[in-house]
Short mmCIF file of C-alpha atoms in Angstrom, two decimals:
data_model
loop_
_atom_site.label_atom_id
_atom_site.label_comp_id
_atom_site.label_asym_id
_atom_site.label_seq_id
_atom_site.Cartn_x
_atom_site.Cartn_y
_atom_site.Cartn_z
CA UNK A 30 11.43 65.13 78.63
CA UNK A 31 13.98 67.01 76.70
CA UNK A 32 12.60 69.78 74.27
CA UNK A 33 12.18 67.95 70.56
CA UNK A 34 14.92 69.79 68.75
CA UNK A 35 17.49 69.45 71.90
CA UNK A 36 16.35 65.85 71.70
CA UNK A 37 17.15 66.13 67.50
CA UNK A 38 20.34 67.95 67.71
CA UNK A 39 21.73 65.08 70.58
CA UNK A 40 20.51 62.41 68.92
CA UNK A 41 22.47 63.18 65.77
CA UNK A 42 25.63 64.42 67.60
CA UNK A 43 25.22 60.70 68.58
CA UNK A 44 25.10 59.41 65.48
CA UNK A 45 28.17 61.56 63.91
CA UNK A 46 29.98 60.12 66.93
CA UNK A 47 29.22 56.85 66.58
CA UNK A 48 30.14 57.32 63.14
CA UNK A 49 33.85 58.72 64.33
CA UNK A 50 34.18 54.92 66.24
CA UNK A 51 33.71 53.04 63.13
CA UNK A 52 35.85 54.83 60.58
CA UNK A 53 38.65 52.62 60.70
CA UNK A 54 37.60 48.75 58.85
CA UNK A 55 40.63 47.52 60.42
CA UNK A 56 40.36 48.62 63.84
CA UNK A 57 36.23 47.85 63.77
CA UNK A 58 36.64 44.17 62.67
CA UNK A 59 39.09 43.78 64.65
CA UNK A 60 37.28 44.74 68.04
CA UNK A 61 33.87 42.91 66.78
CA UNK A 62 36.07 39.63 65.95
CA UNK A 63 37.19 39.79 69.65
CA UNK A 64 34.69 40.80 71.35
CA UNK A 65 32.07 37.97 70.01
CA UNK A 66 34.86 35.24 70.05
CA UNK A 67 35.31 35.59 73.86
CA UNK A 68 31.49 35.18 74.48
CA UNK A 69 30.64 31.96 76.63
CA UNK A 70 29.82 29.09 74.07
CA UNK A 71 26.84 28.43 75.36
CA UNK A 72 25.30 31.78 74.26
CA UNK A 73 23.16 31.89 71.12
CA UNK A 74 26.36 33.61 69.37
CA UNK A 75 25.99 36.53 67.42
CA UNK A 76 27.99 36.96 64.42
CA UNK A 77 30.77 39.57 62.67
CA UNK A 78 30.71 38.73 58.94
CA UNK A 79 32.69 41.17 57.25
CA UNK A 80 30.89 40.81 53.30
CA UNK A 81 27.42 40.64 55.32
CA UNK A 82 24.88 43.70 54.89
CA UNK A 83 23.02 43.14 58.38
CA UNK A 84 26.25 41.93 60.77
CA UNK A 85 29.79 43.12 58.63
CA UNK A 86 30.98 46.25 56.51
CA UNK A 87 27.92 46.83 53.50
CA UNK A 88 25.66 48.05 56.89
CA UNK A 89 28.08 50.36 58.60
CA UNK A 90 29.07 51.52 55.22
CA UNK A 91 25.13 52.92 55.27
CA UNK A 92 25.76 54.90 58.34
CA UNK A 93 28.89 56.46 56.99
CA UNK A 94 27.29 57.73 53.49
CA UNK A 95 24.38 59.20 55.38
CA UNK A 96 26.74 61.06 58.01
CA UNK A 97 28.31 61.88 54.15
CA UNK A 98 25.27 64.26 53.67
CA UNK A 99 26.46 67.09 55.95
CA UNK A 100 30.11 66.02 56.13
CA UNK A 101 32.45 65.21 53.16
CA UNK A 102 34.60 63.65 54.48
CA UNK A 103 32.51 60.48 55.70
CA UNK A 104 32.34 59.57 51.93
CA UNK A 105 35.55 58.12 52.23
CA UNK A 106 34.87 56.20 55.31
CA UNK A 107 31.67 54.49 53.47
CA UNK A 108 34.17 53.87 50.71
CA UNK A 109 36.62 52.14 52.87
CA UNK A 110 34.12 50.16 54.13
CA UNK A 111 32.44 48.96 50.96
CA UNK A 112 36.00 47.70 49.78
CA UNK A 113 36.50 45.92 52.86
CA UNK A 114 33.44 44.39 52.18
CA UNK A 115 34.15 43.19 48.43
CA UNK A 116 37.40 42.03 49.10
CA UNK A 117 35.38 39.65 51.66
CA UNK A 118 33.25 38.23 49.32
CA UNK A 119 36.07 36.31 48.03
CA UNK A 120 35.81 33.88 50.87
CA UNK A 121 31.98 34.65 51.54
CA UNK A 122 31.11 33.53 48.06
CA UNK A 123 28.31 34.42 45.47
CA UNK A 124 25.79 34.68 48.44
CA UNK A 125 27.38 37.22 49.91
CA UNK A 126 27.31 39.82 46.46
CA UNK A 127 23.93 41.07 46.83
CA UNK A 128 24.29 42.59 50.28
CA UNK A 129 26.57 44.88 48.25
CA UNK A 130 23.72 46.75 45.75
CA UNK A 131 21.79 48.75 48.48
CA UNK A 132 24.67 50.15 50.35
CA UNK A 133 26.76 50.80 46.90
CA UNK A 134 23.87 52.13 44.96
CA UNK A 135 23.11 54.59 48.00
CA UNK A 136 26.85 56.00 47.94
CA UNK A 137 26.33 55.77 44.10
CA UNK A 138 23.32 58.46 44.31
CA UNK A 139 25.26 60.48 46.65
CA UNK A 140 28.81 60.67 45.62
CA UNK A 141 28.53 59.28 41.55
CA UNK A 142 30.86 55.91 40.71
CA UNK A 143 30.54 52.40 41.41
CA UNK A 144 29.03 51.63 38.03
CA UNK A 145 31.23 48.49 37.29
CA UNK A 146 30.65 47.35 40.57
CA UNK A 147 26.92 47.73 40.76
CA UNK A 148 26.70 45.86 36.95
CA UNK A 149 28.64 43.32 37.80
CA UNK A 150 27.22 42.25 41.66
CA UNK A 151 23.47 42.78 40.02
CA UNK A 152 24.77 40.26 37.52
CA UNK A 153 26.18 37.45 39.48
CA UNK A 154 23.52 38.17 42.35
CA UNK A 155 20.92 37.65 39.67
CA UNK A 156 22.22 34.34 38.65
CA UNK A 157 22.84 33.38 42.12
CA UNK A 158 19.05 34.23 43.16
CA UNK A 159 17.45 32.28 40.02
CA UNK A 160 19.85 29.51 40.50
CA UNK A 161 18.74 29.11 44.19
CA UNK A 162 15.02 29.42 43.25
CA UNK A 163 15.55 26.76 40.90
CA UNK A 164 16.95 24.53 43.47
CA UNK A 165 13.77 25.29 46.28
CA UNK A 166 11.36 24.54 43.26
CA UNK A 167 13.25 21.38 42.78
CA UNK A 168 13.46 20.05 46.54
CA UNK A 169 9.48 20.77 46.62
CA UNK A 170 9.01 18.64 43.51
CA UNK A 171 10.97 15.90 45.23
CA UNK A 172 10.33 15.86 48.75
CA UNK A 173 6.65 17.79 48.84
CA UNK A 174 5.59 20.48 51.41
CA UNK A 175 7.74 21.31 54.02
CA UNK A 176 10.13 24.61 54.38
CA UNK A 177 12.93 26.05 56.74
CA UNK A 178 13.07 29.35 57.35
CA UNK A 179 15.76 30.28 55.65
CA UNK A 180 14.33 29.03 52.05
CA UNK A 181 12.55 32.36 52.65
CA UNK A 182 13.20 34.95 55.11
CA UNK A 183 14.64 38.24 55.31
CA UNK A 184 17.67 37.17 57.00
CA UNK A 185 19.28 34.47 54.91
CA UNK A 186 16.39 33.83 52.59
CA UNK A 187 14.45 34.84 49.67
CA UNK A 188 12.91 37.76 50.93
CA UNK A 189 16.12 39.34 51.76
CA UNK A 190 17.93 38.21 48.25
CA UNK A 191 15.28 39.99 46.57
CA UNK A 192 15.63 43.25 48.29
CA UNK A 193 19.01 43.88 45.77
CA UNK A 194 17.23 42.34 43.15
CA UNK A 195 14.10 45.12 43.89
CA UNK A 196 16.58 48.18 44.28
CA UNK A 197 18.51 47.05 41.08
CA UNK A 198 15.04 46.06 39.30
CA UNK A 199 14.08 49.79 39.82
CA UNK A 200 16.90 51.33 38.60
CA UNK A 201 16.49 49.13 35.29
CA UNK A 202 18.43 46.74 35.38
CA UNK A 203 16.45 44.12 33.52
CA UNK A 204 18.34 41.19 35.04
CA UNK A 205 17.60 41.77 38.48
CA UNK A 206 13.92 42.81 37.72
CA UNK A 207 13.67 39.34 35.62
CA UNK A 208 15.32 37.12 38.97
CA UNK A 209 13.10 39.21 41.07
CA UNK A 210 10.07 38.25 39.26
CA UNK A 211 11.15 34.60 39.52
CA UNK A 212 10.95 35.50 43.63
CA UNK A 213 7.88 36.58 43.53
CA UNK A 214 6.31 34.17 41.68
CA UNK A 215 7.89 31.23 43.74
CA UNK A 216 6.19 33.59 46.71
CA UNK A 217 3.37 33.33 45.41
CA UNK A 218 2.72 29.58 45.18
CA UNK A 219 4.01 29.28 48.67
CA UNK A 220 0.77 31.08 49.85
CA UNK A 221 -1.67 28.18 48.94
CA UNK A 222 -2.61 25.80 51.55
CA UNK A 223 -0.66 22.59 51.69
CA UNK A 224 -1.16 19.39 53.48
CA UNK A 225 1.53 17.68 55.34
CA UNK A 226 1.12 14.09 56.13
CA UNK A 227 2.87 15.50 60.12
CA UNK A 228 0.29 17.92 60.45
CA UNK A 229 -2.44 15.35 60.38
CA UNK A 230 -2.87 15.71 56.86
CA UNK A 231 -5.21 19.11 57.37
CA UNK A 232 -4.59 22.51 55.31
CA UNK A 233 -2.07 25.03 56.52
CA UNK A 234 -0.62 27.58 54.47
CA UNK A 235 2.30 26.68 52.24
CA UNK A 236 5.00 28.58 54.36
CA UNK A 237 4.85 25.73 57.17
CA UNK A 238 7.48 24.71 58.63
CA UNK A 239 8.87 21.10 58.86
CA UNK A 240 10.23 19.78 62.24
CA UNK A 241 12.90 17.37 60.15
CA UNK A 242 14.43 20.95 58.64
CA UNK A 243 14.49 22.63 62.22
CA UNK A 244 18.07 23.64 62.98
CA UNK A 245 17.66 23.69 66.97
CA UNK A 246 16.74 20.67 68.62
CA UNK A 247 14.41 22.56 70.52
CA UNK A 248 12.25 23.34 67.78
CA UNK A 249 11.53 19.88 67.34
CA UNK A 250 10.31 19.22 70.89
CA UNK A 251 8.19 22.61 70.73
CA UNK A 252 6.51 22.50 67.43
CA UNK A 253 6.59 18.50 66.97
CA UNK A 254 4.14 18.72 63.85
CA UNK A 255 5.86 21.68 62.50
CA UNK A 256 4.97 25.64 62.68
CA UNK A 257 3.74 29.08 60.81
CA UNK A 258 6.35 31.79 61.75
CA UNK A 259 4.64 35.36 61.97
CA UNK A 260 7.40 37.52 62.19
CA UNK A 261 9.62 39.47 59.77
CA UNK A 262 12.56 38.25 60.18
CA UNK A 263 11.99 34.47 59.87
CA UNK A 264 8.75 34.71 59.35
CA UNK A 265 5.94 35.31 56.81
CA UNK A 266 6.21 38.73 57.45
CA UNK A 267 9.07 39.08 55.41
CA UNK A 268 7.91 37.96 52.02
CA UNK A 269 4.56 39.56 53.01
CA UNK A 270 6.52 43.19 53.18
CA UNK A 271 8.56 42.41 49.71
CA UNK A 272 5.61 41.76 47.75
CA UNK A 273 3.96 44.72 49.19
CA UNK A 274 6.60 46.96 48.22
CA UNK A 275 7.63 45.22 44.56
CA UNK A 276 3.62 45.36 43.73
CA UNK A 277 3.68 48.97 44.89
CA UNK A 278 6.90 49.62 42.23
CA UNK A 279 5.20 47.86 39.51
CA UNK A 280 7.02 44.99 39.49
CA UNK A 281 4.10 42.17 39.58
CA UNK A 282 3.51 38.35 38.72
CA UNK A 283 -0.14 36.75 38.21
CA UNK A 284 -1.80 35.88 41.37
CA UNK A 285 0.60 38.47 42.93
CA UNK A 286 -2.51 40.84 44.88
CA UNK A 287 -4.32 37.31 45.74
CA UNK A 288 -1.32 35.90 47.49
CA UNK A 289 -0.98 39.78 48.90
CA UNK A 290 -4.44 39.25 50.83
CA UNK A 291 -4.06 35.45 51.64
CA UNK A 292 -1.02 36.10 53.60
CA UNK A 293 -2.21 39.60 55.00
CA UNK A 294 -5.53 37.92 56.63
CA UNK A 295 -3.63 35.00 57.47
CA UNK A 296 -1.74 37.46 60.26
CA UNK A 297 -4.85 39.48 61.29
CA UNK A 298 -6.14 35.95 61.83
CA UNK A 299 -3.63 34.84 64.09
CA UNK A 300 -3.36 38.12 66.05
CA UNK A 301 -5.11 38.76 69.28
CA UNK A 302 -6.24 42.00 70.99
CA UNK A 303 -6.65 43.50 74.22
CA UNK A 304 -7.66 47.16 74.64
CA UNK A 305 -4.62 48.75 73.67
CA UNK A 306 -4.75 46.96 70.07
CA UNK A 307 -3.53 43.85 68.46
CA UNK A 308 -0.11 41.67 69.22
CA UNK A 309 1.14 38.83 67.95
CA UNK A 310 2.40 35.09 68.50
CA UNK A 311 5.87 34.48 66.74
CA UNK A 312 5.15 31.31 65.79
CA UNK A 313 1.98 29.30 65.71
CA UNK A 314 2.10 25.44 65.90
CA UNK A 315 0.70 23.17 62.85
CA UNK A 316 -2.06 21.84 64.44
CA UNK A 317 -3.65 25.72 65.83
CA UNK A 318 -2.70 26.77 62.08
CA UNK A 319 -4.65 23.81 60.90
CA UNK A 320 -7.99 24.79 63.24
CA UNK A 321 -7.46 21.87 65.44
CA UNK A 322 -6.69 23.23 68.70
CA UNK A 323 -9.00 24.05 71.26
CA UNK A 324 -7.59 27.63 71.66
CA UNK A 325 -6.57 29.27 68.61
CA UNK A 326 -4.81 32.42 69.04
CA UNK A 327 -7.36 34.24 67.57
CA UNK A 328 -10.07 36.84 68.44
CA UNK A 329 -9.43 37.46 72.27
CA UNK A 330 -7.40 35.09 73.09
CA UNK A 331 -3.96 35.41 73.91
CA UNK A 332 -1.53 32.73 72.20
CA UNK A 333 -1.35 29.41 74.16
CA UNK A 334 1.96 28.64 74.85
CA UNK A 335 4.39 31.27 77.18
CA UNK A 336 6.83 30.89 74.72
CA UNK A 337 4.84 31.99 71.84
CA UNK A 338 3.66 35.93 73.81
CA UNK A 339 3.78 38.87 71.87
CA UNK A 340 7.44 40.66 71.56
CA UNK A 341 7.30 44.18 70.95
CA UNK A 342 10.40 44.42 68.29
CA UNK A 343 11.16 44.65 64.65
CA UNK A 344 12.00 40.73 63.99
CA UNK A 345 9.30 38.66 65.80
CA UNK A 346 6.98 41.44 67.58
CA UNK A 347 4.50 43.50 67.35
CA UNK A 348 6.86 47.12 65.43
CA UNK A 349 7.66 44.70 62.57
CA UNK A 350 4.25 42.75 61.82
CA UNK A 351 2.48 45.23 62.13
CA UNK A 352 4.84 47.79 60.18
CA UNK A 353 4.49 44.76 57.05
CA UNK A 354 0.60 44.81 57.30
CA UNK A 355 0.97 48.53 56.79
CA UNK A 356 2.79 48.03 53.43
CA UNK A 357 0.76 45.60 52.56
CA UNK A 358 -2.50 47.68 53.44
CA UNK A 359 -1.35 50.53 50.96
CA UNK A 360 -0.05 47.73 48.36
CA UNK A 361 -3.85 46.70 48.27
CA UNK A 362 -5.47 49.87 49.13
CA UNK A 363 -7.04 48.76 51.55
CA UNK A 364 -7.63 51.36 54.68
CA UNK A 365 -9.21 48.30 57.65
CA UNK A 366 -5.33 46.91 57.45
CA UNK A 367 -3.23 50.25 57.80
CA UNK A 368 -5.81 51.36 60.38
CA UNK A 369 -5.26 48.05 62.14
CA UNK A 370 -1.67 48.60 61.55
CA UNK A 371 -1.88 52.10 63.46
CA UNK A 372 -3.75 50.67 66.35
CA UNK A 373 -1.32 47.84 66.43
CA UNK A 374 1.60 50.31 66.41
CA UNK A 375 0.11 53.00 68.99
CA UNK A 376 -0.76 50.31 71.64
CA UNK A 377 3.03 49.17 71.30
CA UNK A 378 4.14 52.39 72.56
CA UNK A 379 1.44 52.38 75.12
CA UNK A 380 2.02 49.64 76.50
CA UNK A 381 5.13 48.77 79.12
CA UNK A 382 8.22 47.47 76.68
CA UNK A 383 9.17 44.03 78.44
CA UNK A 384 12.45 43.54 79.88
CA UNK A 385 14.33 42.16 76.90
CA UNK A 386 13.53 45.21 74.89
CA UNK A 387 13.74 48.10 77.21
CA UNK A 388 17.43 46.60 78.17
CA UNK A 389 18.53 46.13 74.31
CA UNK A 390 18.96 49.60 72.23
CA UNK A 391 19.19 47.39 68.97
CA UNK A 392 16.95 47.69 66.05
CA UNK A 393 16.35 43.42 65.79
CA UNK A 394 14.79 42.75 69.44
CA UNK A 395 15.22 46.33 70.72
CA UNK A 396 13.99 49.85 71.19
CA UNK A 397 15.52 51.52 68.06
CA UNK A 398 14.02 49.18 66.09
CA UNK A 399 10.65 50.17 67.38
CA UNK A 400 11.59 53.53 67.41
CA UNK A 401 12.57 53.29 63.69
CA UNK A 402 8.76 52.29 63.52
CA UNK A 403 6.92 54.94 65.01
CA UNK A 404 8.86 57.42 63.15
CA UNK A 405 8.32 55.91 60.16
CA UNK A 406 4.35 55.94 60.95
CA UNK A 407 4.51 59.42 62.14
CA UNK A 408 6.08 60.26 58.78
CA UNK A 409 3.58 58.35 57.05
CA UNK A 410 0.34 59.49 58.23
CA UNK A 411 1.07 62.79 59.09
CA UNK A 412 -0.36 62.68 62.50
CA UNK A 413 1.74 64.67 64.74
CA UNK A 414 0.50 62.24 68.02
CA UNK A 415 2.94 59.69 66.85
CA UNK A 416 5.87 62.29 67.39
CA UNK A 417 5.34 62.51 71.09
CA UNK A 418 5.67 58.68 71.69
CA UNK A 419 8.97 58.72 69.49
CA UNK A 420 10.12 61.43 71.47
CA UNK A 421 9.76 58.96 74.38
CA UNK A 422 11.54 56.23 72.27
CA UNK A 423 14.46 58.34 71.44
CA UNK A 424 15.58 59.73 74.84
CA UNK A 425 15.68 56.49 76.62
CA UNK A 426 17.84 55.12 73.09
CA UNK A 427 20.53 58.76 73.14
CA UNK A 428 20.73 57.54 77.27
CA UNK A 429 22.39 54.06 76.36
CA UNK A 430 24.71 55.70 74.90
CA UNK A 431 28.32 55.14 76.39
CA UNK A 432 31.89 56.96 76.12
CA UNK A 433 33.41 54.77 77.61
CA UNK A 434 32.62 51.49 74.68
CA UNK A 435 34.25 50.71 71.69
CA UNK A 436 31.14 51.41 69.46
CA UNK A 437 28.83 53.79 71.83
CA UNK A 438 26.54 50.94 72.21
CA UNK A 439 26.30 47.29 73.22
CA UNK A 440 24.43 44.80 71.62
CA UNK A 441 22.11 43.08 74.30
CA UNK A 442 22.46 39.31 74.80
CA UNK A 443 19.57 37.57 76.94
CA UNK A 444 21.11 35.06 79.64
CA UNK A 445 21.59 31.64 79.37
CA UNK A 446 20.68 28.94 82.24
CA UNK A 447 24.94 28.11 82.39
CA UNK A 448 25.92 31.74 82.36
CA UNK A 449 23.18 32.80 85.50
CA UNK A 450 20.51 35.21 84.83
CA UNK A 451 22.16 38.44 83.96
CA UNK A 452 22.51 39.06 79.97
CA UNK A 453 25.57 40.10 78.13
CA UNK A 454 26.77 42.89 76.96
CA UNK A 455 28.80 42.61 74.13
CA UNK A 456 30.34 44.99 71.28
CA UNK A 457 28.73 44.67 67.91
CA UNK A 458 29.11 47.48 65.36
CA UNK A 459 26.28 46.16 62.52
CA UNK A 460 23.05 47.26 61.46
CA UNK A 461 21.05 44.39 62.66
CA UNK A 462 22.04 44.29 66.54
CA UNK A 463 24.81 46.86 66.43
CA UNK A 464 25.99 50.27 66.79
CA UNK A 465 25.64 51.33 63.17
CA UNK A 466 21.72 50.50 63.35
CA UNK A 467 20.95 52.29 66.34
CA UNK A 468 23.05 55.48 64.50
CA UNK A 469 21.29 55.04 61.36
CA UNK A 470 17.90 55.01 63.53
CA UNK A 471 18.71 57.94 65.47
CA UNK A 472 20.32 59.98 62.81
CA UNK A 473 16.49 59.27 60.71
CA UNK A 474 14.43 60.13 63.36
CA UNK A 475 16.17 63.23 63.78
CA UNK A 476 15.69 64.42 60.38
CA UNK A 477 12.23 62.73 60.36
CA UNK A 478 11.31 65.10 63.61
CA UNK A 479 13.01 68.27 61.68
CA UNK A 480 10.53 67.73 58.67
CA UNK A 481 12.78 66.53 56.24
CA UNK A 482 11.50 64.77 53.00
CA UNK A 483 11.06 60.61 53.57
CA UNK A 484 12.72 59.83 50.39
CA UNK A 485 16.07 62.19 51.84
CA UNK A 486 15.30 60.31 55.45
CA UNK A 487 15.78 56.66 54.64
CA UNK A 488 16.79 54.32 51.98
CA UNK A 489 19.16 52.08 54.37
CA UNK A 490 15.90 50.75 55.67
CA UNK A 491 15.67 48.91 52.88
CA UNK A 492 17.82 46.59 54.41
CA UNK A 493 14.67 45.40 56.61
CA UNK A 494 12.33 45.60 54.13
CA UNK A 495 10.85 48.69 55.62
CA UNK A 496 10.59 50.81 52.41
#
């Protein structure tokens, strides 16, 4: 294995270079817009939305004001890229505003500025966020139990709304902290038990899932009676790691720390362990949520259905659950859940990444997502054991790494049955599945490794509810 601070000094040459590929806006949306739009339509297709913090400017925009830190002239870059993005939230809409706060508030901190612009997107992404909870409120009323994803989760949902609103809330705008308190209270009634007339009319918790609001028809004929997503980024997971960190900033609603521990035992519940530590489902079917299957994946046993096995990565596996119990065991102060959280995390790296993973560098399904993990448990706890497996993590990330690509790195597609069992390869510079996350990972664990201070080594992480 390279020697730690060779490993250091190439992964951040890495990042600066990546960097260097996406400093022209133009040029970057350009290549992204054709790359994805010659993918085979029957692919799951990945996106390139330009006003979008996870897949457009606002994420690469993060990459180029951290690169600012040593180099000057990358403050510029992150500028150009921030206007790109607010000039495309005139067609993206009021939605898209928010994914503007975090990157603008970072280059803010770091460069000064952006003081009209941070007012005025924490004031219509306020409105917009209240507005919406309104409307969810509403539809419950009317229709009863019964939620989609995306009323919720990190990537389109409430949970990742209110990480503006949190970042804004802390920095006192009063606005934002009043919308995000309207978040977490709506949070917080989701956590009681509800009974849906599909699920046999027995108790699951209130973030079920209805089959009539799946968007996939497949969903329907795999979770007929509905489902309990686990993960982070569609999944419980999400809102489990908001509320963690809001409660931890002060910003709290009544029955805030009970809805904290309901949905905190509800995923130690539903985990299973073999002797390398706990994993996870992604998604666990009505009827095993409401007790009446014969195999619950609890205890020892390994989640029924092949589809449901534990993933290693940040948005349905095992790095992001158990990074969220983490928060949540600090949030509550409660040492059993970040110890299980450790375990959870150390077997990960123990254990053989499956093929998916080890072929994807990306932080959503990938390897710098988990990487991104370790280091920030290494960093957390102090315990210089966790370096050595993110060594490990970081050398086989700094060897996907390729001259001869648009971005450095390719964003991982798995096959489809018409397209023959090979996945795709395709160029994606955003933070979710792109180049600019992998960058952003690399460049943090570098100066994570070095020693520098955790507030100095993150922030854009943020952006996945990670801190």
């Amino acid at each position: 294995m390279t020697a730690p601070l060779a490993l250091c000094d190439a992964a951040s040459d890495l990042a600066y270079r990546v960097a260097d590929r996406l400093s022209s806006p133009e040029r970057v949306a350009g290549t992204a817009h054709e790359a994805l739009t010659a993918l085979p339509p029957e692919l799951l297709q990945p996106a390139w939305q330009p006003a979008s913090l996870l897949m457009g400017h606002p994420g690469i925009a993060l990459l180029h004001t951290r690169c600012a830190r040593n180099d000057a002239r990358y403050a510029a870059i992150g500028h150009a890229h921030l206007a790109a993005a607010v000039a495309a939230t005139t067609d993206a809409g009021p939605a898209a505003v928010g994914d503007l706060l975090l990157p603008a508030r970072l280059h803010a901190d770091a460069h000064g500025g952006y003081a009209r612009l941070l007012a005025r997107c924490a004031e219509v992404h306020a409105a917009y966020v209240r507005a919406r909870v309104a409307r969810l409120t509403a539809r419950r009323q009317e229709h009863g139990p019964g939620l989609a994803a995306d009323d919720y989760d990190v990537i389109s949902g409430l949970a990742g709304e209110a990480r503006g609103l949190l970042l804004a809330a802390d920095h006192g705008d009063e606005r934002c902290a009043q919308a995000l308190r309207d978040v977490l209270t709506h949070l917080v009634r989701m956590t009681h038990p509800v009974r849906p007339p599909v699920a046999g009319g027995s108790p699951v918790p209130g973030w079920w899932c209805a089959p009539e609001r799946y968007l996939l028809p497949r969903d329907r004929e795999e979770y007929p009676r509905g489902d309990l997503n686990v993960g982070v980024a569609h999944g419980i997971c999400g809102p489990l790691a908001l509320m963690a960190l809001a409660y931890r900033s002060g910003h709290r609603v009544p029955g805030m720390a009970d809805a904290l521990r309901r949905m905190a035992d509800w995923v130690v519940s539903v985990g299973y362990t073999d002797d390398l530590g706990m994993q996870w489902p992604g998604r666990v079917a009505a009827e095993e949520a409401a007790g009446e299957s014969s195999h619950p994946p609890q205890g020892l046993q390994p989640p029924r259905e092949a589809g449901a096995r534990s993933r290693p990565g940040w948005c349905y596996g095992t790095a992001g659950i158990a990074w969220s119990l983490y928060l949540a065991g600090r949030a509550l102060s409660d040492g059993q859940l970040t110890a299980l959280a450790e375990d959870a995390v150390g077997g990960l790296v123990r254990r053989p990444l499956d093929a998916a993973v080890s072929s994807d560098p990306g932080f959503c399904h990938g390897r710098a997502g988990v990487l991104h993990t370790v280091s920030r448990m290494a960093v957390a706890t102090g315990r210089s054991e966790w370096w050595a497996m993110a060594d490990g993590l970081a050398q086989d990330v700094v060897a996907e790494y390729d001259p001869r690509t648009p971005f450095g790195f390719r964003q991982v597609l798995p096959p489809a049955p018409a397209s023959g069992p090979a996945p795709h390869r395709v160029h994606h510079p955003g933070l979710l599945d792109g180049a600019a996350g992998i960058a952003l990972v690399l460049v943090g664990y570098a100066d994570a490794r070095r020693g520098v201070g955790v507030d100095e080594v993150n922030g854009w992480d943020a952006a996945f509810l990670m801190g």
